[in-house]
Amino acid sequence: MEQQRLEGDQHVVDVEGEPGAPQRARALRLLSDLQRSPHDQVVATDFNEAAVALARHPSAPTRDLLREVSELSWLRGIADERGWPCRAAVLWAWSELGYPWALELSAEDLAFVRENVPGRSDGWLTLSLVLSSLSALLHGSLLAFGLASVGLTSLANSWALMGFAPFAGMGAHALATLAATRAAQANAPTARGRLWALALAGALVPVVSVLLTFVAEELAVVMLVVGFPMMASSLAAGVAASRLRKP
């Protein structure tokens, strides 16, 4: 089966079964959707992600497709939810194809790619790294101090163990956020989802604080103060995740 698309005098033929053919077919379908709904940023975001995925399948047919799409006049001015122009995503994918195809990009195209970098998350990842490290240090220290103060005898008391559970949980969250942030800095494909999950987990602090107001307002205040590093690192992780591209 062949997939064909005509655009003026240009003609792209993609033969099913060739390396990267499914990815090119998906990009073409999304391109068609985008042409019908040029103001739909969700479709634009999906198209950009499909274009980025093409960079993992370097071949002459992929280069031909990216070159033709980059020349579409109606694609200019369309951007995704992060403000990344669709043409910039296409040219970025072309530049990532490597030798020899990347050498065919003009200086103007390369400049356009550099001037339209997608939402960067480096600063937020660094902030998440710092805050999660502080959270791990704080809650680890509080847990160690508490265990040393209570002693092994009192640890047999289930109520004593429950008192240390929040510090253990926050410390575990901090270590998990630290690991996910490092993974995101290394461009691990699962890092985005892990950061999102940890960001949502940070909402437990205000929820628990509200519940504690029915027991004692002092406990609610303590929970907010002690849990602030966890909330802060969760916020940074969430913003960083929102700026990372989907794998």
mmCIF file with all atom_site columns, N, CA, C and O in Angstrom, residues 186-206:
data_model
loop_
_atom_site.group_PDB
_atom_site.id
_atom_site.type_symbol
_atom_site.label_atom_id
_atom_site.label_alt_id
_atom_site.label_comp_id
_atom_site.label_asym_id
_atom_site.label_entity_id
_atom_site.label_seq_id
_atom_site.pdbx_PDB_ins_code
_atom_site.Cartn_x
_atom_site.Cartn_y
_atom_site.Cartn_z
_atom_site.occupancy
_atom_site.B_iso_or_equiv
_atom_site.pdbx_formal_charge
_atom_site.auth_seq_id
_atom_site.auth_comp_id
_atom_site.auth_asym_id
_atom_site.auth_atom_id
_atom_site.pdbx_PDB_model_num
ATOM 1  N N  . ALA A 1 186 ? 18.888 14.046 31.799 1.00 0.00 ? 186 ALA A N  1
ATOM 2  C CA . ALA A 1 186 ? 19.555 13.104 30.895 1.00 0.00 ? 186 ALA A CA 1
ATOM 3  C C  . ALA A 1 186 ? 18.653 12.699 29.734 1.00 0.00 ? 186 ALA A C  1
ATOM 4  O O  . ALA A 1 186 ? 18.981 11.781 28.982 1.00 0.00 ? 186 ALA A O  1
ATOM 5  N N  . ASN A 1 187 ? 17.487 13.399 29.603 1.00 0.00 ? 187 ASN A N  1
ATOM 6  C CA . ASN A 1 187 ? 16.540 13.151 28.510 1.00 0.00 ? 187 ASN A CA 1
ATOM 7  C C  . ASN A 1 187 ? 15.957 11.736 28.535 1.00 0.00 ? 187 ASN A C  1
ATOM 8  O O  . ASN A 1 187 ? 15.686 11.145 27.483 1.00 0.00 ? 187 ASN A O  1
ATOM 9  N N  . ALA A 1 188 ? 15.753 11.176 29.729 1.00 0.00 ? 188 ALA A N  1
ATOM 10 C CA . ALA A 1 188 ? 15.119 9.867  29.835 1.00 0.00 ? 188 ALA A CA 1
ATOM 11 C C  . ALA A 1 188 ? 13.662 9.966  29.397 1.00 0.00 ? 188 ALA A C  1
ATOM 12 O O  . ALA A 1 188 ? 12.964 10.914 29.781 1.00 0.00 ? 188 ALA A O  1
ATOM 13 N N  . PRO A 1 189 ? 13.158 9.014  28.605 1.00 0.00 ? 189 PRO A N  1
ATOM 14 C CA . PRO A 1 189 ? 11.789 9.119  28.075 1.00 0.00 ? 189 PRO A CA 1
ATOM 15 C C  . PRO A 1 189 ? 10.698 9.070  29.126 1.00 0.00 ? 189 PRO A C  1
ATOM 16 O O  . PRO A 1 189 ? 9.602  9.576  28.905 1.00 0.00 ? 189 PRO A O  1
ATOM 17 N N  . THR A 1 190 ? 10.971 8.436  30.296 1.00 0.00 ? 190 THR A N  1
ATOM 18 C CA . THR A 1 190 ? 9.935  8.310  31.324 1.00 0.00 ? 190 THR A CA 1
ATOM 19 C C  . THR A 1 190 ? 9.959  9.445  32.342 1.00 0.00 ? 190 THR A C  1
ATOM 20 O O  . THR A 1 190 ? 9.096  9.507  33.213 1.00 0.00 ? 190 THR A O  1
ATOM 21 N N  . ALA A 1 191 ? 10.928 10.336 32.232 1.00 0.00 ? 191 ALA A N  1
ATOM 22 C CA . ALA A 1 191 ? 11.108 11.365 33.256 1.00 0.00 ? 191 ALA A CA 1
ATOM 23 C C  . ALA A 1 191 ? 9.922  12.316 33.331 1.00 0.00 ? 191 ALA A C  1
ATOM 24 O O  . ALA A 1 191 ? 9.512  12.729 34.427 1.00 0.00 ? 191 ALA A O  1
ATOM 25 N N  . ARG A 1 192 ? 9.338  12.665 32.187 1.00 0.00 ? 192 ARG A N  1
ATOM 26 C CA . ARG A 1 192 ? 8.228  13.621 32.175 1.00 0.00 ? 192 ARG A CA 1
ATOM 27 C C  . ARG A 1 192 ? 7.048  13.109 32.995 1.00 0.00 ? 192 ARG A C  1
ATOM 28 O O  . ARG A 1 192 ? 6.487  13.836 33.812 1.00 0.00 ? 192 ARG A O  1
ATOM 29 N N  . GLY A 1 193 ? 6.669  11.849 32.774 1.00 0.00 ? 193 GLY A N  1
ATOM 30 C CA . GLY A 1 193 ? 5.557  11.275 33.514 1.00 0.00 ? 193 GLY A CA 1
ATOM 31 C C  . GLY A 1 193 ? 5.844  11.168 34.999 1.00 0.00 ? 193 GLY A C  1
ATOM 32 O O  . GLY A 1 193 ? 4.952  11.402 35.834 1.00 0.00 ? 193 GLY A O  1
ATOM 33 N N  . ARG A 1 194 ? 7.068  10.826 35.345 1.00 0.00 ? 194 ARG A N  1
ATOM 34 C CA . ARG A 1 194 ? 7.437  10.721 36.760 1.00 0.00 ? 194 ARG A CA 1
ATOM 35 C C  . ARG A 1 194 ? 7.378  12.079 37.441 1.00 0.00 ? 194 ARG A C  1
ATOM 36 O O  . ARG A 1 194 ? 6.908  12.196 38.582 1.00 0.00 ? 194 ARG A O  1
ATOM 37 N N  . LEU A 1 195 ? 7.845  13.114 36.760 1.00 0.00 ? 195 LEU A N  1
ATOM 38 C CA . LEU A 1 195 ? 7.793  14.459 37.336 1.00 0.00 ? 195 LEU A CA 1
ATOM 39 C C  . LEU A 1 195 ? 6.351  14.907 37.546 1.00 0.00 ? 195 LEU A C  1
ATOM 40 O O  . LEU A 1 195 ? 6.034  15.543 38.565 1.00 0.00 ? 195 LEU A O  1
ATOM 41 N N  . TRP A 1 196 ? 5.467  14.594 36.578 1.00 0.00 ? 196 TRP A N  1
ATOM 42 C CA . TRP A 1 196 ? 4.057  14.952 36.724 1.00 0.00 ? 196 TRP A CA 1
ATOM 43 C C  . TRP A 1 196 ? 3.453  14.267 37.944 1.00 0.00 ? 196 TRP A C  1
ATOM 44 O O  . TRP A 1 196 ? 2.713  14.885 38.726 1.00 0.00 ? 196 TRP A O  1
ATOM 45 N N  . ALA A 1 197 ? 3.738  12.974 38.119 1.00 0.00 ? 197 ALA A N  1
ATOM 46 C CA . ALA A 1 197 ? 3.183  12.223 39.247 1.00 0.00 ? 197 ALA A CA 1
ATOM 47 C C  . ALA A 1 197 ? 3.672  12.796 40.576 1.00 0.00 ? 197 ALA A C  1
ATOM 48 O O  . ALA A 1 197 ? 2.892  12.939 41.530 1.00 0.00 ? 197 ALA A O  1
ATOM 49 N N  . LEU A 1 198 ? 4.937  13.144 40.641 1.00 0.00 ? 198 LEU A N  1
ATOM 50 C CA . LEU A 1 198 ? 5.503  13.700 41.873 1.00 0.00 ? 198 LEU A CA 1
ATOM 51 C C  . LEU A 1 198 ? 4.963  15.105 42.139 1.00 0.00 ? 198 LEU A C  1
ATOM 52 O O  . LEU A 1 198 ? 4.779  15.500 43.295 1.00 0.00 ? 198 LEU A O  1
ATOM 53 N N  . ALA A 1 199 ? 4.697  15.858 41.068 1.00 0.00 ? 199 ALA A N  1
ATOM 54 C CA . ALA A 1 199 ? 4.113  17.192 41.240 1.00 0.00 ? 199 ALA A CA 1
ATOM 55 C C  . ALA A 1 199 ? 2.710  17.082 41.840 1.00 0.00 ? 199 ALA A C  1
ATOM 56 O O  . ALA A 1 199 ? 2.332  17.854 42.733 1.00 0.00 ? 199 ALA A O  1
ATOM 57 N N  . LEU A 1 200 ? 1.941  16.118 41.362 1.00 0.00 ? 200 LEU A N  1
ATOM 58 C CA . LEU A 1 200 ? 0.593  15.910 41.898 1.00 0.00 ? 200 LEU A CA 1
ATOM 59 C C  . LEU A 1 200 ? 0.644  15.441 43.349 1.00 0.00 ? 200 LEU A C  1
ATOM 60 O O  . LEU A 1 200 ? -0.211 15.806 44.160 1.00 0.00 ? 200 LEU A O  1
ATOM 61 N N  . ALA A 1 201 ? 1.663  14.643 43.685 1.00 0.00 ? 201 ALA A N  1
ATOM 62 C CA . ALA A 1 201 ? 1.803  14.162 45.058 1.00 0.00 ? 201 ALA A CA 1
ATOM 63 C C  . ALA A 1 201 ? 2.041  15.303 46.038 1.00 0.00 ? 201 ALA A C  1
ATOM 64 O O  . ALA A 1 201 ? 1.679  15.217 47.222 1.00 0.00 ? 201 ALA A O  1
ATOM 65 N N  . GLY A 1 202 ? 2.624  16.389 45.545 1.00 0.00 ? 202 GLY A N  1
ATOM 66 C CA . GLY A 1 202 ? 2.865  17.534 46.419 1.00 0.00 ? 202 GLY A CA 1
ATOM 67 C C  . GLY A 1 202 ? 1.593  18.166 46.934 1.00 0.00 ? 202 GLY A C  1
ATOM 68 O O  . GLY A 1 202 ? 1.594  18.871 47.954 1.00 0.00 ? 202 GLY A O  1
ATOM 69 N N  . ALA A 1 203 ? 0.466  17.907 46.249 1.00 0.00 ? 203 ALA A N  1
ATOM 70 C CA . ALA A 1 203 ? -0.814 18.455 46.691 1.00 0.00 ? 203 ALA A CA 1
ATOM 71 C C  . ALA A 1 203 ? -1.302 17.800 47.972 1.00 0.00 ? 203 ALA A C  1
ATOM 72 O O  . ALA A 1 203 ? -2.247 18.294 48.612 1.00 0.00 ? 203 ALA A O  1
ATOM 73 N N  . LEU A 1 204 ? -0.663 16.687 48.363 1.00 0.00 ? 204 LEU A N  1
ATOM 74 C CA . LEU A 1 204 ? -1.078 16.011 49.594 1.00 0.00 ? 204 LEU A CA 1
ATOM 75 C C  . LEU A 1 204 ? -0.821 16.866 50.822 1.00 0.00 ? 204 LEU A C  1
ATOM 76 O O  . LEU A 1 204 ? -1.548 16.757 51.820 1.00 0.00 ? 204 LEU A O  1
ATOM 77 N N  . VAL A 1 205 ? 0.195  17.704 50.758 1.00 0.00 ? 205 VAL A N  1
ATOM 78 C CA . VAL A 1 205 ? 0.537  18.525 51.927 1.00 0.00 ? 205 VAL A CA 1
ATOM 79 C C  . VAL A 1 205 ? -0.603 19.462 52.313 1.00 0.00 ? 205 VAL A C  1
ATOM 80 O O  . VAL A 1 205 ? -1.061 19.446 53.469 1.00 0.00 ? 205 VAL A O  1
ATOM 81 N N  . PRO A 1 206 ? -1.105 20.313 51.408 1.00 0.00 ? 206 PRO A N  1
ATOM 82 C CA . PRO A 1 206 ? -2.222 21.181 51.809 1.00 0.00 ? 206 PRO A CA 1
ATOM 83 C C  . PRO A 1 206 ? -3.491 20.390 52.139 1.00 0.00 ? 206 PRO A C  1
ATOM 84 O O  . PRO A 1 206 ? -4.264 20.800 53.011 1.00 0.00 ? 206 PRO A O  1
#
